[in-house]
Coordinates of C-alpha atoms in Angstrom, one line a residue:
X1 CA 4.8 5.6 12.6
X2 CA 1.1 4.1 12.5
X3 CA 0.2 2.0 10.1
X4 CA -2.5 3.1 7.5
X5 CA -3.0 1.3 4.7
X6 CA -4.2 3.9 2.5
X7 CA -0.6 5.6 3.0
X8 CA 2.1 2.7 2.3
X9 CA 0.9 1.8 2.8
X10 CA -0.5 2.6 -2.2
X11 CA -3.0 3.6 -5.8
X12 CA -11.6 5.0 -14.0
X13 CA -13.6 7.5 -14.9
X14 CA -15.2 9.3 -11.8
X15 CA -18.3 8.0 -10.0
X16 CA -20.6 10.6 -9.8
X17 CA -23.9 10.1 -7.4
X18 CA -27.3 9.0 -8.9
X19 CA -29.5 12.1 -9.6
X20 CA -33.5 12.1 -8.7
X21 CA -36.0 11.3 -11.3
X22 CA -37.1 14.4 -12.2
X23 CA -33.6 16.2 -11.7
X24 CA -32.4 18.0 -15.3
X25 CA -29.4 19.4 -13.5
X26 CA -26.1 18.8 -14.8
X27 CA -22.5 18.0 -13.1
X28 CA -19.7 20.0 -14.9
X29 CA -15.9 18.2 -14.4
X30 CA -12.9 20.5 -15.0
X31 CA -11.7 19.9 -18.5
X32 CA -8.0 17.5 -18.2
X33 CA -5.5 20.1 -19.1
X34 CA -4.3 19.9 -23.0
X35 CA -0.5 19.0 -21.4
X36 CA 0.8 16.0 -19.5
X37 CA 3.6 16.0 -17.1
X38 CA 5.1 12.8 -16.5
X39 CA 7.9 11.8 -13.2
X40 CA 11.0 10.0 -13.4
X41 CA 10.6 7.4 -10.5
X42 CA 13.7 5.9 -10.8
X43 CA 17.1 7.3 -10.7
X44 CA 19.8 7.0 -14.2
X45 CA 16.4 6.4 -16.4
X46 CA 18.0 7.1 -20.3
X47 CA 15.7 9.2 -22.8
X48 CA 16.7 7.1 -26.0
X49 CA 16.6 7.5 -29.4
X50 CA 14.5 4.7 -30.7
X51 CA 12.2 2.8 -28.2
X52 CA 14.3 0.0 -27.4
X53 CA 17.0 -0.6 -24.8
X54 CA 19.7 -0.8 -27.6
X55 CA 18.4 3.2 -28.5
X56 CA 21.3 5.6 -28.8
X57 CA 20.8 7.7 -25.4
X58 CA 20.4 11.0 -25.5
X59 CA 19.8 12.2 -21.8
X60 CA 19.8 10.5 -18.3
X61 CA 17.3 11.9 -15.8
X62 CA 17.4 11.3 -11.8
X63 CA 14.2 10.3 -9.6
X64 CA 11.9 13.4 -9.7
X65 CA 12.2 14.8 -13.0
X66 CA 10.0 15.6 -15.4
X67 CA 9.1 15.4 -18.9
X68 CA 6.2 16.0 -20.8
X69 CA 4.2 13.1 -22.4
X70 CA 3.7 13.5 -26.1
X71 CA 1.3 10.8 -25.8
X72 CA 2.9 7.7 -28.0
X73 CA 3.8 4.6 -27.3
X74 CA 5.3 2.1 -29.0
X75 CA 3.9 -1.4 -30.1
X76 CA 6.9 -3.3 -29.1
X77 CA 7.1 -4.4 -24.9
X78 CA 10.1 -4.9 -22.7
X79 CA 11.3 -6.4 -19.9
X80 CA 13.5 -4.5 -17.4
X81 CA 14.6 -5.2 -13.9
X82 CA 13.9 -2.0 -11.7
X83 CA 15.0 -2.3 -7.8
X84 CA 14.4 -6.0 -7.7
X85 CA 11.0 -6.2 -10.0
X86 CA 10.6 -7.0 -13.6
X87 CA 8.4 -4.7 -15.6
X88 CA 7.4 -5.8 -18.7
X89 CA 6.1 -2.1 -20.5
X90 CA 5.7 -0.1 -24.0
X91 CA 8.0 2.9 -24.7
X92 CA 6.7 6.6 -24.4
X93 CA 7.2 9.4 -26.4
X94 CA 8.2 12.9 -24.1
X95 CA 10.0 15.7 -24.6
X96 CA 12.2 17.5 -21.8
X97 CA 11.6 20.8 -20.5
X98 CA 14.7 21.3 -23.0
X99 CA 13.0 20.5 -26.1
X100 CA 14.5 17.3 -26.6
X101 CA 12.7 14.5 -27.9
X102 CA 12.8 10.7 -26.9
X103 CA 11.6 7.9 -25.8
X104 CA 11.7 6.6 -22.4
X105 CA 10.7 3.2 -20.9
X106 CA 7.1 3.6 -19.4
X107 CA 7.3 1.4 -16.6
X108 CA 9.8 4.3 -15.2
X109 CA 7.0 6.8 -15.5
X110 CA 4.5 8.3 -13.3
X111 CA 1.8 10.7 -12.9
X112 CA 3.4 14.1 -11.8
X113 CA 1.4 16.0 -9.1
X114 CA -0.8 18.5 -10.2
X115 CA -0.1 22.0 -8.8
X116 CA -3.5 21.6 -7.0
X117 CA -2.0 18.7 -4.7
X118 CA 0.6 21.5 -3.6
X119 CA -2.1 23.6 -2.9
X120 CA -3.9 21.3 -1.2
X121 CA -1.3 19.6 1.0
X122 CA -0.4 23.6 2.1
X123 CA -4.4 23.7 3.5
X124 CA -3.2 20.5 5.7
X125 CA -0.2 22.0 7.2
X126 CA -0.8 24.6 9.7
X127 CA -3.9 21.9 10.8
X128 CA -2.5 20.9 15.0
X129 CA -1.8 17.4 15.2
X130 CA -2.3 17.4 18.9
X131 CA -6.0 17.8 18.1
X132 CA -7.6 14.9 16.9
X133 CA -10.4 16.8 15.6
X134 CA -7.9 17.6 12.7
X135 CA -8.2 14.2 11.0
X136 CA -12.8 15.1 10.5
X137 CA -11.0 18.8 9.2
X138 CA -8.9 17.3 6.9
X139 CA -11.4 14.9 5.2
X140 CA -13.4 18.4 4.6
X141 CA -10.7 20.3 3.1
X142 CA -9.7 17.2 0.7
X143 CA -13.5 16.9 -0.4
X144 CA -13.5 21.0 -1.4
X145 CA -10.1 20.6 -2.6
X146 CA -11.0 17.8 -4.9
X147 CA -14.9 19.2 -6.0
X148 CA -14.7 18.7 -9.8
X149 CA -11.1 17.7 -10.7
X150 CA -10.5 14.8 -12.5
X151 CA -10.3 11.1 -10.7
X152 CA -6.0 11.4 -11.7
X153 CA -5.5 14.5 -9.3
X154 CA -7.6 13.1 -6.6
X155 CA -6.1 10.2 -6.9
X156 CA -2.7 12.0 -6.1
X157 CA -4.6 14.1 -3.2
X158 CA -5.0 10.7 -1.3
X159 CA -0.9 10.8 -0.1
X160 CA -1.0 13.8 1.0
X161 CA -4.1 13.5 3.1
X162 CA -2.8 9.6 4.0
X163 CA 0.4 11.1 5.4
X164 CA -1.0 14.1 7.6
X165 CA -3.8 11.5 9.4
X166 CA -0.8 9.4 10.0
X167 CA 0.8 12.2 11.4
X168 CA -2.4 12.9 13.5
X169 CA -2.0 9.4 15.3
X170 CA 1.5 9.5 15.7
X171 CA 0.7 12.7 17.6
X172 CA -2.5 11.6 19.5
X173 CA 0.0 8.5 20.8
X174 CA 3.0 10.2 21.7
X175 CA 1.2 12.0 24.0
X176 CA -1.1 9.0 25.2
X177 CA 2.7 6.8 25.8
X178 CA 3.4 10.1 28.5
X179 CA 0.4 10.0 30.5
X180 CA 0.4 8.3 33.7
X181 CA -3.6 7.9 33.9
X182 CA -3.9 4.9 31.1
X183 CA -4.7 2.0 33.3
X184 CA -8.6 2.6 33.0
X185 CA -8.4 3.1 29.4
X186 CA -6.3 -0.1 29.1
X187 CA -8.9 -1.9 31.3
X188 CA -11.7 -1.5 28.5
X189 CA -9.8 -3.8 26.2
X190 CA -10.1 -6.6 28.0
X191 CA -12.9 -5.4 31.4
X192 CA -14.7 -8.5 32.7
X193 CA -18.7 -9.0 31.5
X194 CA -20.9 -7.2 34.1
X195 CA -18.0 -5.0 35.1
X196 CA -19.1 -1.3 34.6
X197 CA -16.4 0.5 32.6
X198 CA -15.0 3.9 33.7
X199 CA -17.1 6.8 32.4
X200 CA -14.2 9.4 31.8
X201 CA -12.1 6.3 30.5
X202 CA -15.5 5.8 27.9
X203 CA -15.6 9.4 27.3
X204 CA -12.7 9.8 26.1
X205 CA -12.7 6.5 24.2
X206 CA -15.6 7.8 22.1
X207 CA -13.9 11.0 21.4
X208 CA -11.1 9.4 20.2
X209 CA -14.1 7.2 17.7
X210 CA -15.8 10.6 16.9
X211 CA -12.6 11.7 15.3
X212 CA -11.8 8.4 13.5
X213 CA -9.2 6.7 16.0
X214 CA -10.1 3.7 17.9
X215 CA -8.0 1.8 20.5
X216 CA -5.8 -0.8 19.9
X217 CA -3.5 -3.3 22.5
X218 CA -0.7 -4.6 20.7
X219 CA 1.7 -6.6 22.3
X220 CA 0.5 -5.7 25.8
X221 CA 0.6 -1.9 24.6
X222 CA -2.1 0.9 24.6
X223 CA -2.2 1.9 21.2
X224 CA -4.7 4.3 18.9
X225 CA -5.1 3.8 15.1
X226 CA -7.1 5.1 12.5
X227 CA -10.7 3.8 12.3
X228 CA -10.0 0.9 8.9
X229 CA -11.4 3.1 6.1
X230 CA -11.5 6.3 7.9
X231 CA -11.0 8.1 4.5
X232 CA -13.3 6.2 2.2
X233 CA -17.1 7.8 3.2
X234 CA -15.1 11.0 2.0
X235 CA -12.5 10.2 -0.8
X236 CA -14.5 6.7 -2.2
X237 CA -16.5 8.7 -4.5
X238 CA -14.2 10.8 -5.5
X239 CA -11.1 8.7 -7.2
X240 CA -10.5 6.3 -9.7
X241 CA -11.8 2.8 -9.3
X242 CA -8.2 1.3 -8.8
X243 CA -7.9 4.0 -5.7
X244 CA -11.7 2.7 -4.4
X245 CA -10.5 -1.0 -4.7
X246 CA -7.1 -0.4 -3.0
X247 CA -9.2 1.7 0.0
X248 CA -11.3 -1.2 0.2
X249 CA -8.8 -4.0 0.4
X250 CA -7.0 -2.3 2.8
X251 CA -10.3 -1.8 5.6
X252 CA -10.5 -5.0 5.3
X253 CA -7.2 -5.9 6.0
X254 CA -6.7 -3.8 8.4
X255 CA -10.1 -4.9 9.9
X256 CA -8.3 -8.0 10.7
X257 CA -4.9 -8.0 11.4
X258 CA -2.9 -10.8 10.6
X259 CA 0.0 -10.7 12.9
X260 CA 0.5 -9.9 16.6
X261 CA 2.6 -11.4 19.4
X262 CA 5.2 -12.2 16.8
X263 CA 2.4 -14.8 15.9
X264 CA -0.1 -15.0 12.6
X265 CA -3.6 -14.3 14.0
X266 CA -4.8 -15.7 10.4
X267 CA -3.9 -18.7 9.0
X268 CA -1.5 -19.5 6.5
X269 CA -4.6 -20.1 3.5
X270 CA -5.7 -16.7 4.5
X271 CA -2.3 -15.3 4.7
X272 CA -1.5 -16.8 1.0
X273 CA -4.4 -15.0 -0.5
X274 CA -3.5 -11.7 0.9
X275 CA -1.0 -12.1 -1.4
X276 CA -2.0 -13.2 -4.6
X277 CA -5.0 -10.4 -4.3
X278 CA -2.2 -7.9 -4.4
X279 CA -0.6 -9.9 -7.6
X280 CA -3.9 -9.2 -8.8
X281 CA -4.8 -5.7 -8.4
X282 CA -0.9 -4.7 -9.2
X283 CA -1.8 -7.3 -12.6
X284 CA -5.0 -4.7 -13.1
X285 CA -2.9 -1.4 -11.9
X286 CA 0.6 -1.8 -12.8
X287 CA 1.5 2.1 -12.3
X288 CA -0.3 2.4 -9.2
X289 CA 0.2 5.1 -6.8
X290 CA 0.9 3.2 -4.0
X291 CA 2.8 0.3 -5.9
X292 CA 6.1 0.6 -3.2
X293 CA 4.0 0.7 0.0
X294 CA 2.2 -2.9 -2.1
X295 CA 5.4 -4.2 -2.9
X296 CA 6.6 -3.7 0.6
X297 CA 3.1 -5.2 2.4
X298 CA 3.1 -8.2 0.2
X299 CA 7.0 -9.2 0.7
X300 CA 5.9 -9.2 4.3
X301 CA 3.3 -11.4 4.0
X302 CA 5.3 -14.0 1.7
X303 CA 8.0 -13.8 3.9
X304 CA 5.9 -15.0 7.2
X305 CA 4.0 -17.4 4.5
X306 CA 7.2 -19.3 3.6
X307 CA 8.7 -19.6 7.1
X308 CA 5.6 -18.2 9.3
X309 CA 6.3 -16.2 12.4
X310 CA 8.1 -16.3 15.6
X311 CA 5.3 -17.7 17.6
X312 CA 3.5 -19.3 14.3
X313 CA 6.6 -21.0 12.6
X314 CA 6.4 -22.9 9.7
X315 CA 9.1 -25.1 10.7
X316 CA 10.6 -26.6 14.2
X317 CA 12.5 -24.3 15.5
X318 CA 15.7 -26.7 14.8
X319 CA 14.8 -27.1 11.4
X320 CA 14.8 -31.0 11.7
X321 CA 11.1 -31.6 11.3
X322 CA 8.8 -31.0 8.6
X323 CA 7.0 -27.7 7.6
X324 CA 3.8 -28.0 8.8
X325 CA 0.5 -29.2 7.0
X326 CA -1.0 -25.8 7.6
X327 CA 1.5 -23.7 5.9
X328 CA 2.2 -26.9 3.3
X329 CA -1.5 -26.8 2.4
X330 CA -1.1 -22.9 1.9
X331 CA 1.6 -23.5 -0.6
X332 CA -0.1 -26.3 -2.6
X333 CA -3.3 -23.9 -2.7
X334 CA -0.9 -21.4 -4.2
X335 CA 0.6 -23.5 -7.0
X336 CA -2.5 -25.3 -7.8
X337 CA -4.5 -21.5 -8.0
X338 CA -2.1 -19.5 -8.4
X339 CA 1.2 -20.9 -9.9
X340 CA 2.1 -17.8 -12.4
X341 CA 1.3 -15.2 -10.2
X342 CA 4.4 -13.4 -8.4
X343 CA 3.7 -15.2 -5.1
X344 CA 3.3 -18.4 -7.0
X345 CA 6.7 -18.1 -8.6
X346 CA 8.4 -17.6 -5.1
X347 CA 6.6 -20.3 -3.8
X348 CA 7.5 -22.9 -6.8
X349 CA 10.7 -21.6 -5.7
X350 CA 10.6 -22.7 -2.2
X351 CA 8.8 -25.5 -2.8
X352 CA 11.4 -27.3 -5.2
X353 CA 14.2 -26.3 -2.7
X354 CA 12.7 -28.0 0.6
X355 CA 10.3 -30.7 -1.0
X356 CA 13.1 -32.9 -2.0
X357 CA 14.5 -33.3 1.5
X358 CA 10.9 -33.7 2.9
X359 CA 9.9 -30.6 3.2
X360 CA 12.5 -29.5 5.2
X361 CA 14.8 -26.0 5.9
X362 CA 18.1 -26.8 4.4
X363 CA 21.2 -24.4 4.3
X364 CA 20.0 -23.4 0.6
X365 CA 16.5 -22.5 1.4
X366 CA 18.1 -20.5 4.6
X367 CA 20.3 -18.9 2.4
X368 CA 17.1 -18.0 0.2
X369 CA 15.4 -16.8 3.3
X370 CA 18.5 -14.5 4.3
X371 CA 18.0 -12.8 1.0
X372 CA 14.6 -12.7 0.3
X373 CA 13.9 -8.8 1.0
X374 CA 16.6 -7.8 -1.2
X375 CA 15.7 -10.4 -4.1
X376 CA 12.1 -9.9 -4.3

């Protein structure tokens, strides 16, 4: 699947545009409605009596349920371990579709989808994938769609229309990877200055721009991906600010990639930050849309800071040398800016396992390594 960081990829009051001087029009917002749905997004969540984790349970409720908020929470805050995270979080008052009353830890809960984001995803389907033309089509439905709801619902519209633009590309390459006729279009990547580039080949590059893909040549391979903030002109001013910032980081990441050729085209300083930006926004947005696809981006990009890439490695293949200035000055920057974040605890971590034999990969730290994705 192709990569878009507004998908995976992850998720204020609305930002409405500047009227004119003399304008004495007014914008009208749908009101919220009076009742909130909350989701289960975890599986065996208890509904409890009392908010605490020693509560008397009452129910049990699998990933994908629903219950409605009753809009409490308590004063007190826990800490509980969900699929390798700790989430420190209040406890919320809901009742079931049953009528039963409880409390459930909030850290478990989500938005759940507005029956407009049903609606709208149905507008998407029947849209042909094979035509690129689709991804300019769906960016006009999602704007109608979204006129006047509240920055929560399109918010939620942003997965749906994340997922079909993927969909899109994945299309628009399958059929570029059976063509036989690619060599002119691989040729502009990389043509010679003064060469003239084929006009059919350029032709059909812009199309591709016109409908927000652009060419890419990973790894040797003709590739197309979605334009870095395709959706933002369109969706920008129309979600919360945590859904404008997450756009935004992610055009500029994917603006400039920080891996190809099993190698780091960034350097370790820059690779570190990546990750302690995402500490920060999930710090501002704990229940964000997008939190997995986050989760998921920023374990990759620890990962490659701790022991780098194939072709970028940290450390000597055999293990016997030292880890390298770059990557030790990375760490250092971390602990010294960053030490509490979630990156900086990893790399305290890592640091007091391979400092003490000079800053080498010992069987410990490689035994850290070989677990990493499933402790962190």
């Amino acid at each position: 699947m192709v990569f878009a960081c507004a998908t995976l990829w992850s998720c204020g009051p609305k930002q409405q545009a500047p009227a004119s001087a003399d304008s004495t029009a007014t914008s009208t917002v749908a009101p919220e409605p009076t009742e909130k749905w909350l989701v289960l997004k975890y599986d065996d969540v208890r509904l409890r009596a009392t908010p605490s984790k020693g509560g008397e349970v009452l129910a049990s409720f699998k990933e994908g349920d629903q219950v409605l908020d009753l809009k409490e929470r308590s004063d007190n805050q826990e800490t509980v371990v969900l699929r390798g995270e700790s989430i420190t979080a209040s406890w919320a008052k809901v009742r079931t579709k049953e009528g039963l009353e409880g409390w459930i830890f909030s850290g478990t809960l989500g938005a759940a989808p507005d029956p407009s984001i049903a609606a709208f995803a149905a507008t998407l389907a029947p849209l042909p994938t094979d035509d690129c033309k689709s991804i300019q089509t769906a960016l006009e439905a999602y704007a109608v769609a979204m006129k006047g709801k509240s920055t929560e619902i399109a918010d939620q519209a942003v997965r749906p229309l994340s997922a079909f633009l993927d969909r899109v590309a994945d299309t628009q390459n399958g059929k570029l990877m059976q063509r036989p006729d690619t060599k002119a279009l691989e040729e502009l990547m990389y043509i010679d200055e003064g060469k003239t580039p084929d006009p059919k080949a350029s032709a059909e590059k812009k199309a591709w721009e016109d409908c927000g893909l652009q060419l890419d040549f990973p790894e040797g391979m003709l590739y197309l991906i979605l334009k870095p903030g395709v959706m933002l002109p369109t969706v920008g001013t129309m979600v919360s600010d945590g859904m404008r910032r997450y756009l935004e980081i992610c055009k500029k990441e994917d603006a400039n990639p920080w891996s190809e050729d099993a190698g780091l085209i960034i350097t370790p300083k820059e690779l570190a930050d990546r990750c302690v930006s995402w500490d920060a926004f999930l710090k501002d947005y704990p229940d964000f849309s997008f939190k997995t696809e986050i989760i998921e981006k920023r374990k990759s990009y620890i990962s490659s800071l701790l022991i780098g890439e194939n072709n970028t490695p940290a450390f000597e293949y055999d293990g016997k040398k030292a880890a390298s200035a770059e990557f030790k000055a990375a760490w250092e920057w971390v602990l010294k800016t960053n030490a509490g974040t979630h990156t900086g605890k990893i790399v305290q971590e890592w640091c007091d396992m391979i400092k003490p034999g000079g800053w080498k990969m010992t069987p410990k730290s490689q035994k850290y390594i070989d677990g990493f994705w499933n402790a962190n």
